[in-house]
PDB file of C-alpha atoms in Angstrom:
ATOM      1  CA  MET A   1     122.268 144.725-102.515  1.00 35.00           C
ATOM      2  CA  GLU A   2     124.114 142.616-105.015  1.00 38.00           C
ATOM      3  CA  ALA A   3     126.223 144.053-107.794  1.00 38.00           C
ATOM      4  CA  PRO A   4     124.741 143.948-111.286  1.00 39.00           C
ATOM      5  CA  HIS A   5     125.388 140.772-113.217  1.00 38.00           C
ATOM      6  CA  ASN A   6     126.110 140.870-116.917  1.00 39.00           C
ATOM      7  CA  PRO A   7     126.212 137.718-119.069  1.00 37.00           C
ATOM      8  CA  ALA A   8     129.148 139.102-121.007  1.00 39.00           C
ATOM      9  CA  ASP A   9     131.165 139.069-117.773  1.00 40.00           C
ATOM     10  CA  ALA A  10     130.208 135.513-116.816  1.00 39.00           C
ATOM     11  CA  PRO A  11     132.683 132.705-117.481  1.00 39.00           C
ATOM     12  CA  GLY A  12     131.554 130.759-120.509  1.00 38.00           C
ATOM     13  CA  ALA A  13     129.025 133.429-121.495  1.00 36.00           C
ATOM     14  CA  PRO A  14     126.588 133.418-123.165  1.00 35.00           C
ATOM     15  CA  GLY A  15     125.884 130.326-121.123  1.00 36.00           C
ATOM     16  CA  LEU A  16     126.698 127.267-123.148  1.00 32.00           C
ATOM     17  CA  PRO A  17     125.986 124.169-121.079  1.00 38.00           C
ATOM     18  CA  ASP A  18     129.225 123.482-119.272  1.00 41.00           C
ATOM     19  CA  THR A  19     129.523 120.841-116.576  1.00 38.00           C
ATOM     20  CA  ALA A  20     132.817 120.257-114.852  1.00 38.00           C
ATOM     21  CA  PRO A  21     134.026 119.211-111.405  1.00 37.00           C
ATOM     22  CA  GLN A  22     135.099 122.207-109.376  1.00 38.00           C
ATOM     23  CA  SER A  23     137.365 122.591-106.386  1.00 36.00           C
ATOM     24  CA  GLY A  24     138.101 125.208-103.756  1.00 37.00           C
ATOM     25  CA  PRO A  25     136.440 126.222-100.495  1.00 38.00           C
ATOM     26  CA  GLN A  26     133.396 128.438-100.057  1.00 44.00           C
ATOM     27  CA  ASN A  27     131.890 128.835 -96.597  1.00 50.00           C
ATOM     28  CA  GLY A  28     132.954 125.419 -95.326  1.00 51.00           C
ATOM     29  CA  SER A  29     132.130 123.326 -98.359  1.00 62.00           C
ATOM     30  CA  ARG A  30     133.692 123.034-101.754  1.00 66.00           C
ATOM     31  CA  PRO A  31     132.027 123.240-105.149  1.00 74.00           C
ATOM     32  CA  ALA A  32     131.352 119.792-106.515  1.00 77.00           C
ATOM     33  CA  ARG A  33     129.717 120.576-109.867  1.00 83.00           C
ATOM     34  CA  GLU A  34     128.960 123.542-112.068  1.00 91.00           C
ATOM     35  CA  ALA A  35     126.870 124.097-115.195  1.00 93.00           C
ATOM     36  CA  ARG A  36     125.969 127.151-117.277  1.00 94.00           C
ATOM     37  CA  ILE A  37     122.726 127.317-119.226  1.00 95.00           C
ATOM     38  CA  ALA A  38     121.477 129.974-121.637  1.00 94.00           C
ATOM     39  CA  VAL A  39     117.858 131.068-121.162  1.00 95.00           C
ATOM     40  CA  ASP A  40     116.130 133.494-123.528  1.00 92.00           C
ATOM     41  CA  SER A  41     112.600 133.947-122.146  1.00 94.00           C
ATOM     42  CA  ALA A  42     110.490 133.763-118.994  1.00 93.00           C
ATOM     43  CA  ALA A  43     108.844 130.597-120.338  1.00 96.00           C
ATOM     44  CA  ARG A  44     112.247 128.935-120.695  1.00 96.00           C
ATOM     45  CA  MET A  45     113.210 130.044-117.166  1.00 96.00           C
ATOM     46  CA  THR A  46     110.058 128.346-115.859  1.00 97.00           C
ATOM     47  CA  GLU A  47     110.912 125.224-117.886  1.00 97.00           C
ATOM     48  CA  LEU A  48     114.444 125.252-116.440  1.00 97.00           C
ATOM     49  CA  GLY A  49     112.872 125.254-112.979  1.00 97.00           C
ATOM     50  CA  ARG A  50     110.698 122.256-113.890  1.00 97.00           C
ATOM     51  CA  ARG A  51     113.740 120.337-115.193  1.00 96.00           C
ATOM     52  CA  LEU A  52     115.759 121.214-112.091  1.00 96.00           C
ATOM     53  CA  ALA A  53     112.926 120.113-109.786  1.00 96.00           C
ATOM     54  CA  VAL A  54     113.282 116.456-110.839  1.00 94.00           C
ATOM     55  CA  ARG A  55     116.834 116.506-109.427  1.00 94.00           C
ATOM     56  CA  LEU A  56     115.779 117.939-106.062  1.00 95.00           C
ATOM     57  CA  ARG A  57     114.855 115.959-102.973  1.00 94.00           C
ATOM     58  CA  PRO A  58     113.846 116.667 -99.371  1.00 94.00           C
ATOM     59  CA  GLY A  59     116.662 118.396 -97.516  1.00 92.00           C
ATOM     60  CA  ASP A  60     117.951 120.349-100.506  1.00 94.00           C
ATOM     61  CA  LEU A  61     118.850 123.997-100.022  1.00 94.00           C
ATOM     62  CA  VAL A  62     118.778 126.128-103.178  1.00 95.00           C
ATOM     63  CA  MET A  63     120.171 129.668-103.074  1.00 94.00           C
ATOM     64  CA  LEU A  64     119.127 132.061-105.851  1.00 96.00           C
ATOM     65  CA  THR A  65     121.224 135.093-106.752  1.00 94.00           C
ATOM     66  CA  GLY A  66     120.522 137.728-109.368  1.00 94.00           C
ATOM     67  CA  GLU A  67     119.492 141.313-109.912  1.00 90.00           C
ATOM     68  CA  LEU A  68     115.918 142.465-109.432  1.00 88.00           C
ATOM     69  CA  GLY A  69     113.973 141.118-112.396  1.00 88.00           C
ATOM     70  CA  ALA A  70     116.574 138.482-113.246  1.00 93.00           C
ATOM     71  CA  GLY A  71     114.082 135.615-112.978  1.00 94.00           C
ATOM     72  CA  LYS A  72     114.551 134.170-109.484  1.00 95.00           C
ATOM     73  CA  THR A  73     110.829 133.928-108.748  1.00 94.00           C
ATOM     74  CA  THR A  74     110.098 132.712-112.281  1.00 96.00           C
ATOM     75  CA  LEU A  75     112.620 129.895-111.788  1.00 97.00           C
ATOM     76  CA  THR A  76     111.039 129.095-108.417  1.00 96.00           C
ATOM     77  CA  ARG A  77     107.592 128.975-110.056  1.00 96.00           C
ATOM     78  CA  GLY A  78     108.978 126.255-112.341  1.00 97.00           C
ATOM     79  CA  LEU A  79     110.432 124.429-109.338  1.00 97.00           C
ATOM     80  CA  GLY A  80     107.004 124.486-107.711  1.00 97.00           C
ATOM     81  CA  GLU A  81     105.377 123.104-110.867  1.00 97.00           C
ATOM     82  CA  GLY A  82     108.012 120.391-111.146  1.00 96.00           C
ATOM     83  CA  LEU A  83     107.721 119.432-107.486  1.00 96.00           C
ATOM     84  CA  GLY A  84     103.918 119.401-107.697  1.00 96.00           C
ATOM     85  CA  VAL A  85     103.157 121.754-104.825  1.00 95.00           C
ATOM     86  CA  ARG A  86      99.964 123.586-103.887  1.00 94.00           C
ATOM     87  CA  GLY A  87      99.461 127.297-104.353  1.00 89.00           C
ATOM     88  CA  ALA A  88     100.717 129.877-106.797  1.00 88.00           C
ATOM     89  CA  VAL A  89     104.422 130.559-106.401  1.00 91.00           C
ATOM     90  CA  THR A  90     104.821 134.317-106.153  1.00 86.00           C
ATOM     91  CA  SER A  91     107.489 136.525-104.656  1.00 82.00           C
ATOM     92  CA  PRO A  92     107.483 136.285-100.847  1.00 74.00           C
ATOM     93  CA  THR A  93     109.144 139.710-100.494  1.00 70.00           C
ATOM     94  CA  PHE A  94     106.642 141.107 -98.012  1.00 66.00           C
ATOM     95  CA  VAL A  95     105.861 137.907 -96.103  1.00 65.00           C
ATOM     96  CA  ILE A  96     109.528 136.759 -96.159  1.00 73.00           C
ATOM     97  CA  ALA A  97     108.629 133.048 -96.494  1.00 80.00           C
ATOM     98  CA  ARG A  98     105.866 130.886 -97.965  1.00 84.00           C
ATOM     99  CA  VAL A  99     105.370 127.157 -97.562  1.00 86.00           C
ATOM    100  CA  HIS A 100     103.838 125.318-100.507  1.00 90.00           C
ATOM    101  CA  PRO A 101     102.701 121.852 -99.347  1.00 91.00           C
ATOM    102  CA  PRO A 102     102.994 118.954-101.779  1.00 93.00           C
ATOM    103  CA  LEU A 103      99.935 117.810-103.711  1.00 95.00           C
ATOM    104  CA  GLY A 104     101.275 114.237-103.655  1.00 92.00           C
ATOM    105  CA  ASP A 105     104.092 112.345-102.002  1.00 91.00           C
ATOM    106  CA  GLY A 106     106.874 114.833-102.799  1.00 92.00           C
ATOM    107  CA  PRO A 107     108.484 117.417-100.545  1.00 95.00           C
ATOM    108  CA  ALA A 108     107.026 120.795 -99.647  1.00 92.00           C
ATOM    109  CA  LEU A 109     108.594 123.888-101.196  1.00 94.00           C
ATOM    110  CA  VAL A 110     109.672 126.565 -98.730  1.00 92.00           C
ATOM    111  CA  HIS A 111     110.227 129.794-100.688  1.00 91.00           C
ATOM    112  CA  VAL A 112     112.118 132.538 -98.838  1.00 88.00           C
ATOM    113  CA  ASP A 113     112.996 136.072 -99.910  1.00 84.00           C
ATOM    114  CA  ALA A 114     115.847 137.248 -97.682  1.00 79.00           C
ATOM    115  CA  TYR A 115     116.201 140.639 -99.406  1.00 76.00           C
ATOM    116  CA  ARG A 116     114.948 142.610 -96.405  1.00 67.00           C
ATOM    117  CA  LEU A 117     116.826 140.479 -93.871  1.00 66.00           C
ATOM    118  CA  GLY A 118     120.187 141.963 -93.074  1.00 62.00           C
ATOM    119  CA  GLY A 119     121.305 139.982 -90.050  1.00 58.00           C
ATOM    120  CA  GLY A 120     122.536 136.817 -91.707  1.00 53.00           C
ATOM    121  CA  LEU A 121     121.831 133.438 -90.156  1.00 51.00           C
ATOM    122  CA  ASP A 122     120.706 134.976 -86.831  1.00 54.00           C
ATOM    123  CA  GLU A 123     117.687 136.602 -88.509  1.00 53.00           C
ATOM    124  CA  MET A 124     117.131 133.518 -90.641  1.00 52.00           C
ATOM    125  CA  GLU A 125     116.918 131.372 -87.486  1.00 53.00           C
ATOM    126  CA  ASP A 126     113.652 133.118 -86.620  1.00 52.00           C
ATOM    127  CA  LEU A 127     112.177 131.471 -89.743  1.00 54.00           C
ATOM    128  CA  ASP A 128     113.067 127.971 -88.433  1.00 52.00           C
ATOM    129  CA  LEU A 129     114.459 126.936 -91.817  1.00 56.00           C
ATOM    130  CA  ASP A 130     116.653 124.359 -90.113  1.00 53.00           C
ATOM    131  CA  VAL A 131     113.437 122.644 -88.938  1.00 53.00           C
ATOM    132  CA  SER A 132     111.878 122.746 -92.441  1.00 63.00           C
ATOM    133  CA  LEU A 133     115.006 121.723 -94.318  1.00 64.00           C
ATOM    134  CA  PRO A 134     115.072 117.931 -93.730  1.00 80.00           C
ATOM    135  CA  ASP A 135     111.554 117.407 -95.109  1.00 87.00           C
ATOM    136  CA  SER A 136     111.353 120.189 -97.713  1.00 90.00           C
ATOM    137  CA  VAL A 137     113.131 121.803-100.609  1.00 95.00           C
ATOM    138  CA  VAL A 138     114.124 125.243 -99.307  1.00 92.00           C
ATOM    139  CA  VAL A 139     114.670 127.947-101.930  1.00 94.00           C
ATOM    140  CA  VAL A 140     116.142 131.250-100.725  1.00 91.00           C
ATOM    141  CA  GLU A 141     116.277 134.336-102.911  1.00 91.00           C
ATOM    142  CA  TRP A 142     118.923 136.897-101.889  1.00 86.00           C
ATOM    143  CA  GLY A 143     120.459 134.384 -99.469  1.00 81.00           C
ATOM    144  CA  ASP A 144     124.148 135.090-100.122  1.00 82.00           C
ATOM    145  CA  GLY A 145     125.984 135.484 -96.821  1.00 80.00           C
ATOM    146  CA  LYS A 146     122.835 134.547 -94.905  1.00 75.00           C
ATOM    147  CA  VAL A 147     122.022 130.843 -95.312  1.00 79.00           C
ATOM    148  CA  GLU A 148     125.199 129.021 -96.325  1.00 82.00           C
ATOM    149  CA  ASP A 149     125.612 127.682 -92.801  1.00 78.00           C
ATOM    150  CA  LEU A 150     122.258 125.879 -92.955  1.00 80.00           C
ATOM    151  CA  SER A 151     123.850 123.094 -94.990  1.00 84.00           C
ATOM    152  CA  GLU A 152     127.235 122.189 -96.434  1.00 86.00           C
ATOM    153  CA  ASP A 153     125.264 120.627 -99.282  1.00 91.00           C
ATOM    154  CA  ARG A 154     123.538 123.317-101.306  1.00 94.00           C
ATOM    155  CA  LEU A 155     122.849 124.372-104.849  1.00 95.00           C
ATOM    156  CA  HIS A 156     123.711 127.963-105.699  1.00 95.00           C
ATOM    157  CA  VAL A 157     121.926 129.337-108.766  1.00 96.00           C
ATOM    158  CA  VAL A 158     123.224 132.634-110.138  1.00 96.00           C
ATOM    159  CA  ILE A 159     121.169 134.326-112.832  1.00 96.00           C
ATOM    160  CA  HIS A 160     123.125 136.818-114.927  1.00 94.00           C
ATOM    161  CA  ARG A 161     121.184 139.274-117.049  1.00 89.00           C
ATOM    162  CA  VAL A 162     121.942 142.334-119.107  1.00 79.00           C
ATOM    163  CA  VAL A 163     121.395 145.388-116.928  1.00 75.00           C
ATOM    164  CA  GLY A 164     120.398 148.901-117.865  1.00 71.00           C
ATOM    165  CA  ASP A 165     117.680 150.224-120.134  1.00 72.00           C
ATOM    166  CA  THR A 166     117.010 147.115-122.213  1.00 73.00           C
ATOM    167  CA  ASP A 167     114.276 144.603-122.904  1.00 75.00           C
ATOM    168  CA  ASP A 168     116.829 141.839-123.513  1.00 79.00           C
ATOM    169  CA  ASP A 169     115.439 138.605-122.046  1.00 84.00           C
ATOM    170  CA  ARG A 170     118.669 136.612-122.349  1.00 90.00           C
ATOM    171  CA  ARG A 171     120.031 135.151-119.139  1.00 94.00           C
ATOM    172  CA  THR A 172     122.989 132.981-118.249  1.00 95.00           C
ATOM    173  CA  VAL A 173     122.127 130.679-115.366  1.00 96.00           C
ATOM    174  CA  THR A 174     125.059 129.196-113.472  1.00 95.00           C
ATOM    175  CA  LEU A 175     124.307 126.216-111.237  1.00 95.00           C
ATOM    176  CA  THR A 176     126.973 125.361-108.666  1.00 94.00           C
ATOM    177  CA  GLY A 177     126.530 122.392-106.367  1.00 93.00           C
ATOM    178  CA  TYR A 178     128.395 122.379-103.051  1.00 93.00           C
ATOM    179  CA  GLY A 179     129.115 119.372-100.873  1.00 91.00           C
ATOM    180  CA  ALA A 180     128.850 115.631-101.261  1.00 91.00           C
ATOM    181  CA  ARG A 181     125.160 115.768-102.240  1.00 92.00           C
ATOM    182  CA  TRP A 182     126.042 117.415-105.555  1.00 92.00           C
ATOM    183  CA  ALA A 183     129.368 115.652-106.269  1.00 89.00           C
ATOM    184  CA  ASP A 184     127.857 113.249-108.814  1.00 86.00           C
ATOM    185  CA  ALA A 185     124.833 115.330-109.834  1.00 86.00           C
ATOM    186  CA  ASP A 186     124.122 116.011-113.479  1.00 84.00           C
ATOM    187  CA  LEU A 187     123.480 119.751-113.617  1.00 86.00           C
ATOM    188  CA  ALA A 188     123.533 120.139-117.402  1.00 81.00           C
ATOM    189  CA  LEU A 189     119.694 119.897-117.530  1.00 77.00           C
ATOM    190  CA  GLU A 190     119.755 119.480-121.303  1.00 65.00           C
TER     191      GLU A 190
END
């Protein structure tokens, strides 16, 4: 399980939009772009997903990281709305993966929850994500250390939230694009 994330510990917290070229290796590809965005409600997390969806295209791999209740599925719901896919986007925890076909000409959304998968890419191969990836947008919750090898080009979304006994809805969302696909991408989403 991932360590708790706290917005106060995040660089640039509390999440002012910050876009800058990045460098340095991570699992075979280097960060190309990074942005931090402050979100203060579930409705705004959904809206962030809708705004992000217009930047996605078939073949994109999106990894979501954050504590339980951070907003990963809420963000994915917004992605589904923005991509115009069929079916309600809900957590695929117990089914592991759901495919949401497009209502129009856009890509399908493949929504994966890798929380219960412990074997890394070997277990992920059973889901045939590499087959779905070229024609779909693949979103993987809890994918750290499990799906990076699917593509050198990926978007890693980390959602930091206050942990503990609180009803604080503030989040800092950090978007980091890896590989050539994201080198010139505008991730500010403002």
